[in-house]
Amino acid sequence: MEQNKDVEIEKREKKSDSSKVGVALIKYTTYLIIFFGIIWFLITYVFGQLL
C-alpha cells in the first residue's frame, strides 16, 4: 500500500535589520530637516522683523 503524507515545507525569510535601520535613519533625518527649517524660518522672518 502506498501512503500519501502531507508534508508542509515552511520557508521563513528573515528581514535584515539594516533595512529597518535605513528606514528609521531616513525618517528621523527628514524630521530633523523639517525642524531646522522651521527654526530657520522663525529666526529669519519672525524674529528678524522684531529686532
PDB file of N, CA and C in Angstrom:
ATOM      1  N   MET A   1       0.819  -1.185   0.000  1.00  0.00           N
ATOM      2  CA  MET A   1       0.000   0.000   0.000  1.00  0.00           C
ATOM      3  C   MET A   1       0.864   1.250   0.000  1.00  0.00           C
ATOM      4  N   GLU A   2       0.386   2.218  -0.739  1.00  0.00           N
ATOM      5  CA  GLU A   2       1.132   3.482  -0.829  1.00  0.00           C
ATOM      6  C   GLU A   2       0.447   4.528   0.034  1.00  0.00           C
ATOM      7  N   GLN A   3       1.199   5.137   0.912  1.00  0.00           N
ATOM      8  CA  GLN A   3       0.637   6.154   1.796  1.00  0.00           C
ATOM      9  C   GLN A   3       1.055   7.538   1.320  1.00  0.00           C
ATOM     10  N   ASN A   4       0.082   8.399   1.180  1.00  0.00           N
ATOM     11  CA  ASN A   4       0.357   9.790   0.825  1.00  0.00           C
ATOM     12  C   ASN A   4       0.400  10.614   2.096  1.00  0.00           C
ATOM     13  N   LYS A   5       1.539  11.179   2.359  1.00  0.00           N
ATOM     14  CA  LYS A   5       1.689  12.004   3.559  1.00  0.00           C
ATOM     15  C   LYS A   5       1.781  13.466   3.125  1.00  0.00           C
ATOM     16  N   ASP A   6       1.028  14.309   3.819  1.00  0.00           N
ATOM     17  CA  ASP A   6       1.102  15.745   3.564  1.00  0.00           C
ATOM     18  C   ASP A   6       2.273  16.310   4.354  1.00  0.00           C
ATOM     19  N   VAL A   7       3.190  16.880   3.620  1.00  0.00           N
ATOM     20  CA  VAL A   7       4.360  17.468   4.252  1.00  0.00           C
ATOM     21  C   VAL A   7       4.316  18.964   4.007  1.00  0.00           C
ATOM     22  N   GLU A   8       4.343  19.723   5.094  1.00  0.00           N
ATOM     23  CA  GLU A   8       4.370  21.184   4.963  1.00  0.00           C
ATOM     24  C   GLU A   8       5.799  21.666   5.017  1.00  0.00           C
ATOM     25  N   ILE A   9       6.170  22.386   4.001  1.00  0.00           N
ATOM     26  CA  ILE A   9       7.502  22.980   3.971  1.00  0.00           C
ATOM     27  C   ILE A   9       7.337  24.465   4.294  1.00  0.00           C
ATOM     28  N   GLU A  10       8.008  24.869   5.336  1.00  0.00           N
ATOM     29  CA  GLU A  10       7.885  26.241   5.794  1.00  0.00           C
ATOM     30  C   GLU A  10       9.182  26.985   5.508  1.00  0.00           C
ATOM     31  N   LYS A  11       9.059  28.037   4.708  1.00  0.00           N
ATOM     32  CA  LYS A  11      10.227  28.855   4.400  1.00  0.00           C
ATOM     33  C   LYS A  11      10.060  30.198   5.094  1.00  0.00           C
ATOM     34  N   ARG A  12      11.030  30.531   5.864  1.00  0.00           N
ATOM     35  CA  ARG A  12      10.997  31.817   6.561  1.00  0.00           C
ATOM     36  C   ARG A  12      12.138  32.671   6.052  1.00  0.00           C
ATOM     37  N   GLU A  13      11.755  33.850   5.594  1.00  0.00           N
ATOM     38  CA  GLU A  13      12.777  34.801   5.153  1.00  0.00           C
ATOM     39  C   GLU A  13      12.936  35.840   6.247  1.00  0.00           C
ATOM     40  N   LYS A  14      14.146  35.966   6.677  1.00  0.00           N
ATOM     41  CA  LYS A  14      14.434  36.915   7.744  1.00  0.00           C
ATOM     42  C   LYS A  14      14.716  38.281   7.128  1.00  0.00           C
ATOM     43  N   LYS A  15      13.988  39.287   7.600  1.00  0.00           N
ATOM     44  CA  LYS A  15      14.278  40.639   7.137  1.00  0.00           C
ATOM     45  C   LYS A  15      15.534  41.118   7.825  1.00  0.00           C
ATOM     46  N   SER A  16      16.394  41.694   7.049  1.00  0.00           N
ATOM     47  CA  SER A  16      17.638  42.159   7.656  1.00  0.00           C
ATOM     48  C   SER A  16      17.373  43.425   8.468  1.00  0.00           C
ATOM     49  N   ASP A  17      18.093  43.567   9.543  1.00  0.00           N
ATOM     50  CA  ASP A  17      17.930  44.739  10.396  1.00  0.00           C
ATOM     51  C   ASP A  17      18.445  46.001   9.725  1.00  0.00           C
ATOM     52  N   SER A  18      19.324  45.838   8.745  1.00  0.00           N
ATOM     53  CA  SER A  18      19.876  47.021   8.078  1.00  0.00           C
ATOM     54  C   SER A  18      18.802  47.787   7.322  1.00  0.00           C
ATOM     55  N   SER A  19      17.800  47.090   6.804  1.00  0.00           N
ATOM     56  CA  SER A  19      16.728  47.788   6.105  1.00  0.00           C
ATOM     57  C   SER A  19      15.890  48.604   7.084  1.00  0.00           C
ATOM     58  N   LYS A  20      15.647  48.058   8.281  1.00  0.00           N
ATOM     59  CA  LYS A  20      14.892  48.798   9.294  1.00  0.00           C
ATOM     60  C   LYS A  20      15.677  50.011   9.769  1.00  0.00           C
ATOM     61  N   VAL A  21      16.973  49.842   9.909  1.00  0.00           N
ATOM     62  CA  VAL A  21      17.824  50.959  10.330  1.00  0.00           C
ATOM     63  C   VAL A  21      17.834  52.042   9.264  1.00  0.00           C
ATOM     64  N   GLY A  22      17.893  51.645   8.007  1.00  0.00           N
ATOM     65  CA  GLY A  22      17.894  52.619   6.910  1.00  0.00           C
ATOM     66  C   GLY A  22      16.612  53.414   6.848  1.00  0.00           C
ATOM     67  N   VAL A  23      15.475  52.735   7.035  1.00  0.00           N
ATOM     68  CA  VAL A  23      14.184  53.424   7.010  1.00  0.00           C
ATOM     69  C   VAL A  23      14.087  54.398   8.178  1.00  0.00           C
ATOM     70  N   ALA A  24      14.523  53.970   9.353  1.00  0.00           N
ATOM     71  CA  ALA A  24      14.483  54.853  10.524  1.00  0.00           C
ATOM     72  C   ALA A  24      15.412  56.044  10.334  1.00  0.00           C
ATOM     73  N   LEU A  25      16.569  55.815   9.754  1.00  0.00           N
ATOM     74  CA  LEU A  25      17.516  56.903   9.516  1.00  0.00           C
ATOM     75  C   LEU A  25      16.928  57.950   8.575  1.00  0.00           C
ATOM     76  N   ILE A  26      16.318  57.515   7.508  1.00  0.00           N
ATOM     77  CA  ILE A  26      15.707  58.453   6.555  1.00  0.00           C
ATOM     78  C   ILE A  26      14.566  59.209   7.217  1.00  0.00           C
ATOM     79  N   LYS A  27      13.750  58.510   7.996  1.00  0.00           N
ATOM     80  CA  LYS A  27      12.601  59.136   8.647  1.00  0.00           C
ATOM     81  C   LYS A  27      13.045  60.221   9.625  1.00  0.00           C
ATOM     82  N   TYR A  28      13.991  59.893  10.502  1.00  0.00           N
ATOM     83  CA  TYR A  28      14.408  60.870  11.504  1.00  0.00           C
ATOM     84  C   TYR A  28      15.252  61.991  10.899  1.00  0.00           C
ATOM     85  N   THR A  29      15.976  61.716   9.834  1.00  0.00           N
ATOM     86  CA  THR A  29      16.699  62.779   9.130  1.00  0.00           C
ATOM     87  C   THR A  29      15.707  63.766   8.529  1.00  0.00           C
ATOM     88  N   THR A  30      14.620  63.252   7.986  1.00  0.00           N
ATOM     89  CA  THR A  30      13.576  64.128   7.439  1.00  0.00           C
ATOM     90  C   THR A  30      12.958  64.980   8.533  1.00  0.00           C
ATOM     91  N   TYR A  31      12.692  64.373   9.692  1.00  0.00           N
ATOM     92  CA  TYR A  31      12.157  65.145  10.821  1.00  0.00           C
ATOM     93  C   TYR A  31      13.102  66.265  11.223  1.00  0.00           C
ATOM     94  N   LEU A  32      14.400  65.972  11.267  1.00  0.00           N
ATOM     95  CA  LEU A  32      15.371  66.998  11.650  1.00  0.00           C
ATOM     96  C   LEU A  32      15.444  68.134  10.634  1.00  0.00           C
ATOM     97  N   ILE A  33      15.411  67.790   9.360  1.00  0.00           N
ATOM     98  CA  ILE A  33      15.450  68.825   8.315  1.00  0.00           C
ATOM     99  C   ILE A  33      14.232  69.739   8.430  1.00  0.00           C
ATOM    100  N   ILE A  34      13.057  69.138   8.634  1.00  0.00           N
ATOM    101  CA  ILE A  34      11.839  69.946   8.783  1.00  0.00           C
ATOM    102  C   ILE A  34      11.926  70.819  10.033  1.00  0.00           C
ATOM    103  N   PHE A  35      12.404  70.252  11.136  1.00  0.00           N
ATOM    104  CA  PHE A  35      12.524  71.006  12.391  1.00  0.00           C
ATOM    105  C   PHE A  35      13.462  72.198  12.232  1.00  0.00           C
ATOM    106  N   PHE A  36      14.649  71.960  11.660  1.00  0.00           N
ATOM    107  CA  PHE A  36      15.596  73.065  11.498  1.00  0.00           C
ATOM    108  C   PHE A  36      15.114  74.069  10.452  1.00  0.00           C
ATOM    109  N   GLY A  37      14.338  73.614   9.478  1.00  0.00           N
ATOM    110  CA  GLY A  37      13.741  74.544   8.522  1.00  0.00           C
ATOM    111  C   GLY A  37      12.764  75.485   9.192  1.00  0.00           C
ATOM    112  N   ILE A  38      11.960  74.949  10.088  1.00  0.00           N
ATOM    113  CA  ILE A  38      11.004  75.791  10.824  1.00  0.00           C
ATOM    114  C   ILE A  38      11.739  76.764  11.736  1.00  0.00           C
ATOM    115  N   ILE A  39      12.780  76.284  12.418  1.00  0.00           N
ATOM    116  CA  ILE A  39      13.575  77.165  13.291  1.00  0.00           C
ATOM    117  C   ILE A  39      14.220  78.280  12.475  1.00  0.00           C
ATOM    118  N   TRP A  40      14.789  77.935  11.318  1.00  0.00           N
ATOM    119  CA  TRP A  40      15.417  78.940  10.445  1.00  0.00           C
ATOM    120  C   TRP A  40      14.393  79.979   9.996  1.00  0.00           C
ATOM    121  N   PHE A  41      13.180  79.512   9.626  1.00  0.00           N
ATOM    122  CA  PHE A  41      12.127  80.427   9.206  1.00  0.00           C
ATOM    123  C   PHE A  41      11.751  81.380  10.336  1.00  0.00           C
ATOM    124  N   LEU A  42      11.594  80.833  11.545  1.00  0.00           N
ATOM    125  CA  LEU A  42      11.222  81.686  12.677  1.00  0.00           C
ATOM    126  C   LEU A  42      12.290  82.721  12.975  1.00  0.00           C
ATOM    127  N   ILE A  43      13.551  82.310  12.970  1.00  0.00           N
ATOM    128  CA  ILE A  43      14.633  83.247  13.269  1.00  0.00           C
ATOM    129  C   ILE A  43      14.754  84.303  12.189  1.00  0.00           C
ATOM    130  N   THR A  44      14.657  83.888  10.945  1.00  0.00           N
ATOM    131  CA  THR A  44      14.885  84.834   9.829  1.00  0.00           C
ATOM    132  C   THR A  44      13.729  85.814   9.658  1.00  0.00           C
ATOM    133  N   TYR A  45      12.514  85.321   9.600  1.00  0.00           N
ATOM    134  CA  TYR A  45      11.380  86.168   9.230  1.00  0.00           C
ATOM    135  C   TYR A  45      10.591  86.686  10.426  1.00  0.00           C
ATOM    136  N   VAL A  46      10.412  85.907  11.447  1.00  0.00           N
ATOM    137  CA  VAL A  46       9.595  86.343  12.569  1.00  0.00           C
ATOM    138  C   VAL A  46      10.419  87.185  13.537  1.00  0.00           C
ATOM    139  N   PHE A  47      11.518  86.611  14.034  1.00  0.00           N
ATOM    140  CA  PHE A  47      12.346  87.331  14.993  1.00  0.00           C
ATOM    141  C   PHE A  47      13.201  88.408  14.307  1.00  0.00           C
ATOM    142  N   GLY A  48      13.459  88.243  13.026  1.00  0.00           N
ATOM    143  CA  GLY A  48      14.224  89.231  12.288  1.00  0.00           C
ATOM    144  C   GLY A  48      13.468  90.545  12.161  1.00  0.00           C
ATOM    145  N   GLN A  49      12.157  90.469  12.079  1.00  0.00           N
ATOM    146  CA  GLN A  49      11.335  91.673  11.990  1.00  0.00           C
ATOM    147  C   GLN A  49      11.264  92.422  13.318  1.00  0.00           C
ATOM    148  N   LEU A  50      11.409  91.672  14.397  1.00  0.00           N
ATOM    149  CA  LEU A  50      11.306  92.282  15.735  1.00  0.00           C
ATOM    150  C   LEU A  50      12.576  93.017  16.135  1.00  0.00           C
ATOM    151  N   LEU A  51      13.691  92.590  15.589  1.00  0.00           N
ATOM    152  CA  LEU A  51      14.969  93.181  16.009  1.00  0.00           C
ATOM    153  C   LEU A  51      15.269  94.481  15.319  1.00  0.00           C
TER     154      LEU A  51
END
